[in-house]
PDB file of C-alpha atoms in Angstrom:
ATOM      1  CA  UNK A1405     -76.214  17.177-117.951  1.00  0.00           C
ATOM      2  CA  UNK A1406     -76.980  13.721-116.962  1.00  0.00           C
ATOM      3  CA  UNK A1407     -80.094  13.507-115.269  1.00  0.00           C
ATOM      4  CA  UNK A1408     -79.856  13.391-111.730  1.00  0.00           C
ATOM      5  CA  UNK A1409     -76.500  14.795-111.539  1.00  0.00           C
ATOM      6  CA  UNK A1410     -77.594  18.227-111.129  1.00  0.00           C
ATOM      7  CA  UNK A1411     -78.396  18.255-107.923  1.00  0.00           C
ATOM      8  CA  UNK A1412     -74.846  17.393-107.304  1.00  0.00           C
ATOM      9  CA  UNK A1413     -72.938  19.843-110.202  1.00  0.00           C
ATOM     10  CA  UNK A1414     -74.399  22.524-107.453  1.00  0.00           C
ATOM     11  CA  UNK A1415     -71.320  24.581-106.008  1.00  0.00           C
ATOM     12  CA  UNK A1416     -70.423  28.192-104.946  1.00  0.00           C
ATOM     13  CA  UNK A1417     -67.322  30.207-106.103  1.00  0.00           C
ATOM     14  CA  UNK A1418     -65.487  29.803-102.867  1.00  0.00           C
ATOM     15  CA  UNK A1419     -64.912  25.984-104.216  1.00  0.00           C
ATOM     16  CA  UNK A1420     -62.020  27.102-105.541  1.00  0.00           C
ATOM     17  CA  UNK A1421     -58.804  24.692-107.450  1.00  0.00           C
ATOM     18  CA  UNK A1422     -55.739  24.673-104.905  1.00  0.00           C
ATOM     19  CA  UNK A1423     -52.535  23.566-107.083  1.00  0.00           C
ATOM     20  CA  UNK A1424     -49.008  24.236-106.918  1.00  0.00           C
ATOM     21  CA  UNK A1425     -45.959  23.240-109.232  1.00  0.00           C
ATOM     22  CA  UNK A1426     -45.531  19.928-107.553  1.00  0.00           C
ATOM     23  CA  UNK A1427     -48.957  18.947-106.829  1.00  0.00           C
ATOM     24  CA  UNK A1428     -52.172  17.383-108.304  1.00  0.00           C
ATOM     25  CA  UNK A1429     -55.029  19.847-108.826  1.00  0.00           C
ATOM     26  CA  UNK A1430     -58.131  19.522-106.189  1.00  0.00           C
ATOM     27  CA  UNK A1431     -60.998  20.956-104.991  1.00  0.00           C
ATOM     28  CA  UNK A1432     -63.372  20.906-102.649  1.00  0.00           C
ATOM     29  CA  UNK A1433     -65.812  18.920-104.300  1.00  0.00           C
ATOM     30  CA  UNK A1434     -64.745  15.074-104.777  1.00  0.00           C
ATOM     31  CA  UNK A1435     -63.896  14.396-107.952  1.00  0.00           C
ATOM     32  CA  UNK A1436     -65.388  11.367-110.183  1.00  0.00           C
ATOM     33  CA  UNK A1437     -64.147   8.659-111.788  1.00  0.00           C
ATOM     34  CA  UNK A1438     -66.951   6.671-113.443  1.00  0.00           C
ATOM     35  CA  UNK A1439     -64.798   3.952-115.713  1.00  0.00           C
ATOM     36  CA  UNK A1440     -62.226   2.380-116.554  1.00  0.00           C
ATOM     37  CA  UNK A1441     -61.902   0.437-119.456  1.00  0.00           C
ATOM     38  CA  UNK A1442     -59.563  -1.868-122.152  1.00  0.00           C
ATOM     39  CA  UNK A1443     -60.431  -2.487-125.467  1.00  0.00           C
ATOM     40  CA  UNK A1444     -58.443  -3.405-128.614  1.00  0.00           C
ATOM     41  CA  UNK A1445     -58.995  -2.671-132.122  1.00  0.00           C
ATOM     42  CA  UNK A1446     -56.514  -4.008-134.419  1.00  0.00           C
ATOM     43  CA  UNK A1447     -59.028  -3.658-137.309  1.00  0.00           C
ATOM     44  CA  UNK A1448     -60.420  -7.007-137.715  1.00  0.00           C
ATOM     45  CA  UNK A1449     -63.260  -6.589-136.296  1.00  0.00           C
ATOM     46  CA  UNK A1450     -65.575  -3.960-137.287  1.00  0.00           C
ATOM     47  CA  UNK A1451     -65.047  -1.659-134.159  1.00  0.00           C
ATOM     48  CA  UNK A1452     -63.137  -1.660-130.889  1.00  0.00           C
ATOM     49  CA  UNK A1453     -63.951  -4.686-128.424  1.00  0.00           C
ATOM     50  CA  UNK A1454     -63.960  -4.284-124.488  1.00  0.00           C
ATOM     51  CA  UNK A1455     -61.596  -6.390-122.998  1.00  0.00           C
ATOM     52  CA  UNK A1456     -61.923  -5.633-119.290  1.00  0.00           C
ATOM     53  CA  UNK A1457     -64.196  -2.867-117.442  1.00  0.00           C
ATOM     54  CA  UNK A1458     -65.193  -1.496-114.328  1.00  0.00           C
ATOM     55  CA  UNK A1459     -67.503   0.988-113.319  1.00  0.00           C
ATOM     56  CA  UNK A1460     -68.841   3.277-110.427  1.00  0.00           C
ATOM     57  CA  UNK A1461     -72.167   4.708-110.741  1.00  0.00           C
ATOM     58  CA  UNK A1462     -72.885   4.995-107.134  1.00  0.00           C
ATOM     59  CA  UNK A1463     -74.074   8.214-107.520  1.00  0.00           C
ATOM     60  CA  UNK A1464     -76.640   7.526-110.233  1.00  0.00           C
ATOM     61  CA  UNK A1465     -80.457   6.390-109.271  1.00  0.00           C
ATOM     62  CA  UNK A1466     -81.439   2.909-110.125  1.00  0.00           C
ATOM     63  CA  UNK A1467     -83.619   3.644-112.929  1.00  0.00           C
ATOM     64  CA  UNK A1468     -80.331   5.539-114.233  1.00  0.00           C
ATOM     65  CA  UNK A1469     -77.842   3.267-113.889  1.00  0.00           C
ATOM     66  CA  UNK A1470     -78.713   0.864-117.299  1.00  0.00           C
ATOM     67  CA  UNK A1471     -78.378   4.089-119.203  1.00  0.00           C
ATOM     68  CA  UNK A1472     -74.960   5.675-117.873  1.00  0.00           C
ATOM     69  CA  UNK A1473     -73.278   2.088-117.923  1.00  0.00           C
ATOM     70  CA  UNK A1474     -74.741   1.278-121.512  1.00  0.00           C
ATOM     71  CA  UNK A1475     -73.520   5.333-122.888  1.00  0.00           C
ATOM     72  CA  UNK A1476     -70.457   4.871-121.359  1.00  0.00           C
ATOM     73  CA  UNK A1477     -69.515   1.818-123.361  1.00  0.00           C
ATOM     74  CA  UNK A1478     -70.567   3.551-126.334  1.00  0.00           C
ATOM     75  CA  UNK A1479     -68.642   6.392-126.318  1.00  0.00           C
ATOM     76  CA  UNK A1480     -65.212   4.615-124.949  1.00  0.00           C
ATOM     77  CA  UNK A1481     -66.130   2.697-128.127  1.00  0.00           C
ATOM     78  CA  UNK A1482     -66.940   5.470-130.213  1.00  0.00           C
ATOM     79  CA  UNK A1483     -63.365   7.504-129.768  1.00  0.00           C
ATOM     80  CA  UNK A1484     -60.995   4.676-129.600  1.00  0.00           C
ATOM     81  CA  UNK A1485     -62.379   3.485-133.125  1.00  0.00           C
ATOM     82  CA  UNK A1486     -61.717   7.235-134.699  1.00  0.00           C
ATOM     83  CA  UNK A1487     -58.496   8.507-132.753  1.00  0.00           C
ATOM     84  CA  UNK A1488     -55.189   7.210-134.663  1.00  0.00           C
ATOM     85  CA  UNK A1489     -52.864   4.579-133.206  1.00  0.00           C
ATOM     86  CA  UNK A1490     -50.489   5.917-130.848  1.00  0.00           C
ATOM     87  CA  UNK A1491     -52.572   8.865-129.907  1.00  0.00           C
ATOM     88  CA  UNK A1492     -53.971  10.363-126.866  1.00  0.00           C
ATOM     89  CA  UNK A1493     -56.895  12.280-126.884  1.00  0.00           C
ATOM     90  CA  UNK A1494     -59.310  14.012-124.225  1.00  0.00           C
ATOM     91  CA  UNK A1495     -63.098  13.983-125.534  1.00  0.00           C
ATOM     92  CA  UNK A1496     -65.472  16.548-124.198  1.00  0.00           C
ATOM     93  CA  UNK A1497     -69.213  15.052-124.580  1.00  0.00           C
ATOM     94  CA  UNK A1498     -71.171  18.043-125.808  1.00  0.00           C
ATOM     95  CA  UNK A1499     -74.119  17.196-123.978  1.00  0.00           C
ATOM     96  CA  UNK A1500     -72.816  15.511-121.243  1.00  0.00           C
ATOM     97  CA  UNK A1501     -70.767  18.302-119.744  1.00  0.00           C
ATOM     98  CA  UNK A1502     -69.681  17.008-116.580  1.00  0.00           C
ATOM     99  CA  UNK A1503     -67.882  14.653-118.069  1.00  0.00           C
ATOM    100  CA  UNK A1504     -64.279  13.816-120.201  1.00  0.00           C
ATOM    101  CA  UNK A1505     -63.548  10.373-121.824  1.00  0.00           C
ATOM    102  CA  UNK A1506     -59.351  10.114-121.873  1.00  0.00           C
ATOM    103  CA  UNK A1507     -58.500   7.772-124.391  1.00  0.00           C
ATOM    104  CA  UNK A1508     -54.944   6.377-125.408  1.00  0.00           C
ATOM    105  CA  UNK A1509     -54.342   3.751-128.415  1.00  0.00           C
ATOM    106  CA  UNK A1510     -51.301   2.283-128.607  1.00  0.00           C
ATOM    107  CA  UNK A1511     -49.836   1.917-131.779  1.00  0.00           C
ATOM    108  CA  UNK A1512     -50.600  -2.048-131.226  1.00  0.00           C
ATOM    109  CA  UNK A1513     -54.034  -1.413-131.143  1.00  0.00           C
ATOM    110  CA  UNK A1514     -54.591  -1.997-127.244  1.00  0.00           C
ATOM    111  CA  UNK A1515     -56.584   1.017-126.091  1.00  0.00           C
ATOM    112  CA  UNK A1516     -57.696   2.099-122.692  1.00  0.00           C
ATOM    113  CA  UNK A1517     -60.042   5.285-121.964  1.00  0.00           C
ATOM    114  CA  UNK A1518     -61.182   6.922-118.549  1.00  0.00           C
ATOM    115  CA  UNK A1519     -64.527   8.342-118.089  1.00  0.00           C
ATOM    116  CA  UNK A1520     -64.475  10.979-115.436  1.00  0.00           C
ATOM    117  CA  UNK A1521     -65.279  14.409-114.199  1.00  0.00           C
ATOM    118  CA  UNK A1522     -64.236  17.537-116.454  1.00  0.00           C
ATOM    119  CA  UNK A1523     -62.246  18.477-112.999  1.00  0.00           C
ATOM    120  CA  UNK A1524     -60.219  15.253-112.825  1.00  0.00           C
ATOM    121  CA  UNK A1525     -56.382  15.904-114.151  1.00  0.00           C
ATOM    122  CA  UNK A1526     -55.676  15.668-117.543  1.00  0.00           C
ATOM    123  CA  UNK A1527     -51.684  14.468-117.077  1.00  0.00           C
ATOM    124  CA  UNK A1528     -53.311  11.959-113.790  1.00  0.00           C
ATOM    125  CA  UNK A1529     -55.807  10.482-116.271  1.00  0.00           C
ATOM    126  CA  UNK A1530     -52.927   9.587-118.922  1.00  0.00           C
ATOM    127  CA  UNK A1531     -50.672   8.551-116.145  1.00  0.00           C
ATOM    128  CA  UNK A1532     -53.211   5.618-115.098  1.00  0.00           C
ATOM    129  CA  UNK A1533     -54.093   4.880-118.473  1.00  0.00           C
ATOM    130  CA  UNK A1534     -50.228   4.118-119.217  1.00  0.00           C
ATOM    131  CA  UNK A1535     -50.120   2.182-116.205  1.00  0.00           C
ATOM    132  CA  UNK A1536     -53.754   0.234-117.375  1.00  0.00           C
ATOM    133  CA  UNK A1537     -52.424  -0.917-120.333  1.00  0.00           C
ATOM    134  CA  UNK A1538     -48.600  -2.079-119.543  1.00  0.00           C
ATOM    135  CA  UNK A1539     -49.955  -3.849-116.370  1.00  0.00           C
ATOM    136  CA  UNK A1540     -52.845  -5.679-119.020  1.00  0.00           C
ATOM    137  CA  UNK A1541     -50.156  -6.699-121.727  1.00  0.00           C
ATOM    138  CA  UNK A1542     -47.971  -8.226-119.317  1.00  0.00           C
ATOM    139  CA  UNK A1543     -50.824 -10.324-117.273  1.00  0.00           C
ATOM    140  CA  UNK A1544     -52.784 -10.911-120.739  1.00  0.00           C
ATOM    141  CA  UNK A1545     -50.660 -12.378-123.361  1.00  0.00           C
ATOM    142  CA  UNK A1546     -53.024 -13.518-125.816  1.00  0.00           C
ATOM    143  CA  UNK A1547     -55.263 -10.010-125.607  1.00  0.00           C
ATOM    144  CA  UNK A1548     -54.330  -9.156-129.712  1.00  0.00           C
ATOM    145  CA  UNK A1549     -56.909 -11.907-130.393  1.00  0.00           C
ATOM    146  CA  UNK A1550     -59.532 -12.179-127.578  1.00  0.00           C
ATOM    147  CA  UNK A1551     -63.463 -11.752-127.651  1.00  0.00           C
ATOM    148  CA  UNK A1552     -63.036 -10.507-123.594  1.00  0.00           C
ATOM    149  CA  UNK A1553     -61.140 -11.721-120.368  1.00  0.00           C
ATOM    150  CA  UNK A1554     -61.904 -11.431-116.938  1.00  0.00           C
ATOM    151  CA  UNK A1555     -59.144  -8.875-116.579  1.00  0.00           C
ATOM    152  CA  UNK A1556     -60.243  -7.337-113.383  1.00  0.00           C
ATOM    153  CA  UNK A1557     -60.063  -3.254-112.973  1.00  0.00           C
ATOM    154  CA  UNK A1558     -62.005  -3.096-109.741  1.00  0.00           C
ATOM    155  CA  UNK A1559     -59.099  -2.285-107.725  1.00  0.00           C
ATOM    156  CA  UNK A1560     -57.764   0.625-110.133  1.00  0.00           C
ATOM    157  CA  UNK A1561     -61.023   2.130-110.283  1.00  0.00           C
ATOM    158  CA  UNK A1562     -61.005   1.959-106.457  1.00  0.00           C
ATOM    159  CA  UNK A1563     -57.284   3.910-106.522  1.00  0.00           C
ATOM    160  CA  UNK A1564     -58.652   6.024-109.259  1.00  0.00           C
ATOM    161  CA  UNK A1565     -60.646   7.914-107.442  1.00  0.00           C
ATOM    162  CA  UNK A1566     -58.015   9.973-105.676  1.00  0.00           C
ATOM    163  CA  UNK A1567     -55.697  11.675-108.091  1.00  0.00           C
ATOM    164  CA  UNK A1568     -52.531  11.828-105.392  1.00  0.00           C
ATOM    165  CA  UNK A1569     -52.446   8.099-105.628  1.00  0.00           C
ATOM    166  CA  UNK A1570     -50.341   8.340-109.093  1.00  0.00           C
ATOM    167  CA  UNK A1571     -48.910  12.164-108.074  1.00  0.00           C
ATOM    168  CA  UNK A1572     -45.379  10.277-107.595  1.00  0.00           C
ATOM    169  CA  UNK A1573     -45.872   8.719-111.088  1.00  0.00           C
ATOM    170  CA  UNK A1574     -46.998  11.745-112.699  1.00  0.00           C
ATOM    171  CA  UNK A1575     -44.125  14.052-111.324  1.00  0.00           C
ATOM    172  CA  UNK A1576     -41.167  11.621-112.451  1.00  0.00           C
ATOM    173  CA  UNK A1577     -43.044  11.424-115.905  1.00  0.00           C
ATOM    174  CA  UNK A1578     -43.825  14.772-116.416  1.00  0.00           C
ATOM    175  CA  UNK A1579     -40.348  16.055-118.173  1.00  0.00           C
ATOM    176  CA  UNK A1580     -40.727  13.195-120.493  1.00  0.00           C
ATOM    177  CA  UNK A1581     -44.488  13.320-120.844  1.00  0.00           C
ATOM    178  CA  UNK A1582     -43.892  16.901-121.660  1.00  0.00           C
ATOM    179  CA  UNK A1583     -42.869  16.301-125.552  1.00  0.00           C
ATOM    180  CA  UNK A1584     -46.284  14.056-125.585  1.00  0.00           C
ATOM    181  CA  UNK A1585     -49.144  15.904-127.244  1.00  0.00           C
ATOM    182  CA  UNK A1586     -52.632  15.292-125.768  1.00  0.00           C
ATOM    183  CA  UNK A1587     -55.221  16.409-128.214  1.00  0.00           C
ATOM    184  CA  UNK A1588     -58.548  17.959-126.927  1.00  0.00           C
ATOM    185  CA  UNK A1589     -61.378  17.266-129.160  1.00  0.00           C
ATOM    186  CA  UNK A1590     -65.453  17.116-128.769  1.00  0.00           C
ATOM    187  CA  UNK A1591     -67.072  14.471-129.651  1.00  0.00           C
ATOM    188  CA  UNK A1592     -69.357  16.170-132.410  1.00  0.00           C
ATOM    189  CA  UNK A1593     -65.631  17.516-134.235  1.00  0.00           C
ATOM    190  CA  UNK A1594     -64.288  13.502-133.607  1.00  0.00           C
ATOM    191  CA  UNK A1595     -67.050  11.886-135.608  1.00  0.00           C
ATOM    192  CA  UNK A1596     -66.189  11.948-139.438  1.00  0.00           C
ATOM    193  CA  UNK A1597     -67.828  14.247-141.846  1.00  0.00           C
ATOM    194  CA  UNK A1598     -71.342  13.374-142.224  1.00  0.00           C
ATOM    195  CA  UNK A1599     -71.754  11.636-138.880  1.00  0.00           C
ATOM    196  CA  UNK A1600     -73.960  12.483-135.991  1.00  0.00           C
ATOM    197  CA  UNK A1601     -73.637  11.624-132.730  1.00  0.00           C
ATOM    198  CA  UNK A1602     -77.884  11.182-132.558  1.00  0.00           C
ATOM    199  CA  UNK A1603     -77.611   8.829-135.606  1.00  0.00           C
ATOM    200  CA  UNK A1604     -74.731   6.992-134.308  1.00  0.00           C
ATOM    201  CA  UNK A1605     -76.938   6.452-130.709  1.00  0.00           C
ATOM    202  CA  UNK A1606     -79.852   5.451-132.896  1.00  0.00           C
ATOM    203  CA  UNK A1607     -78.026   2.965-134.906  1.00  0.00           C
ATOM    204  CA  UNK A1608     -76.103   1.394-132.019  1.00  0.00           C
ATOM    205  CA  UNK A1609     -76.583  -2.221-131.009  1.00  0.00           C
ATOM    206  CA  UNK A1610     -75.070  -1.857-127.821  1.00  0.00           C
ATOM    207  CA  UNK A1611     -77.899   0.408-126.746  1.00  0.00           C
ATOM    208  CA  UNK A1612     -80.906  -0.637-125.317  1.00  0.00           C
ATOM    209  CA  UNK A1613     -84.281   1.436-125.790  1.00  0.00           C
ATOM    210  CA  UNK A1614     -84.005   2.338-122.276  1.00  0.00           C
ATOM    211  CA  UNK A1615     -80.223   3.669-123.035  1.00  0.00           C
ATOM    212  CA  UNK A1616     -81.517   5.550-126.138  1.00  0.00           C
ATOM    213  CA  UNK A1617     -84.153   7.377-124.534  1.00  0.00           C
ATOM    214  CA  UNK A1618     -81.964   7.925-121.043  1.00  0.00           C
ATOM    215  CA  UNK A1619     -79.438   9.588-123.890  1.00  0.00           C
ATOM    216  CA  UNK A1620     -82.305  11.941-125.169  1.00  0.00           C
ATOM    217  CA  UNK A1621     -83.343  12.800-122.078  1.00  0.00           C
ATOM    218  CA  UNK A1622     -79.690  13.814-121.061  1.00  0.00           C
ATOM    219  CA  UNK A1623     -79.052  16.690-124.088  1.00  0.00           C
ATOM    220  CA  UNK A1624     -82.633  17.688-123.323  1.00  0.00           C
ATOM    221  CA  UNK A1625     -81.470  18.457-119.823  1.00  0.00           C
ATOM    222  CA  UNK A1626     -78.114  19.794-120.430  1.00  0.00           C
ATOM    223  CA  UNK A1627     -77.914  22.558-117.579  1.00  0.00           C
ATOM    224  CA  UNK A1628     -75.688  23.130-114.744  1.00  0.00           C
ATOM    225  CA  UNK A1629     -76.087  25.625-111.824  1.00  0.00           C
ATOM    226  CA  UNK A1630     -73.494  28.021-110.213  1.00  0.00           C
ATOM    227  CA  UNK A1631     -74.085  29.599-107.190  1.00  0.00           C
ATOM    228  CA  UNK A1632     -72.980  33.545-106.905  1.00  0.00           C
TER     229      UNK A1632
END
């Protein structure tokens, strides 16, 4: 797990899912959206740009927060330059279990991802994404060929965090989301043949030594606790 988040992956059996046909899933725990982000790779450059992002790592330690907002970029980065246009795919981070990155590319090459909790709705996460990237494209007309904007996501991050915000959205799309595959991958099957995630981190640019090491760290303290 990410360090530091153990303390709060701590939770007895009696936390228990409550769903029905028309609703969201919750539980008793709050579920965690940490980012939400744009980025377009139309393959002339030689990997996906951010566009716009915004982040919540209130519940990371100062010394932890470089790390977790540096990783994060990284991986968005990392699947939406090896999932196929017009695809949507949920990533499982192999040592980061708490956590999902929900990706769509359109077939334009406008991508968005989510990085949130492994309880956070799959169909919710999509839902917002689709939302993410028509509202973009409409406000940003010349996104196919910029560096960055200052696109603004603050507020959907804010709405994020509660999954019953888009429940109306998600039950009028769910008979035609229904034909939609969403793939579920890890991140170690994503990479291509040959690749590893550890030479990828090393390799990275993006990364700071302090984001490398805060990355080490975090698969050497992959744990989580369940109270009987």
């Amino acid at each position: 797990s990410i360090p530091g988040e153990d303390r709060r992956r701590c939770r007895s059996r009696g936390d228990q899912e409550v769903s029905g046909p028309d609703s969201v899933q919750t539980s008793s725990r709050e579920m965690k959206v940490l980012s939400v982000s744009i980025l377009r790779y139309t393959r002339d450059t030689p990997e996906p740009l951010v566009l716009a992002q915004a982040q919540d790592l209130t519940s990371f330690g100062f010394f932890e927060k470089r790390g977790v907002r540096e990783m994060i970029t990284f991986f968005a980065k990392t699947v939406v330059q090896r999932i196929k246009a017009g695809q949507r795919m949920t990533v499982e981070m192999e040592d980061m279990k708490e956590y999902q990155v929900h990706a769509f590319v359109r077939s334009d090459g406008l991508a968005a991802t989510v990085t949130a909790d492994t309880e956070y709705p799959t169909r919710v996460a999509f839902v917002l994404l689709g939302q993410v990237l028509d509202d973009f494209a409409a406000a940003v007309d010349t996104w196919a060929t910029a560096q960055t904007t200052d696109y603004s996501l603050d507020d959907i991050l804010v709405k994020a965090q509660d999954p019953a915000n888009f429940d109306k959205i998600t039950k009028i799309q769910q008979d035609l989301d229904d034909t939609t595959q969403v793939l579920h991958q890890t991140i170690d099957k994503l990479l291509e043949r040959g690749e590893k995630l550890d030479n990828l981190v090393e390799r990275s640019d993006d990364l700071s030594k302090q984001s490398k090491l805060f990355y080490k760290q975090a698969r050497k303290t992959n744990s989580c606790c369940v109270v009987s």
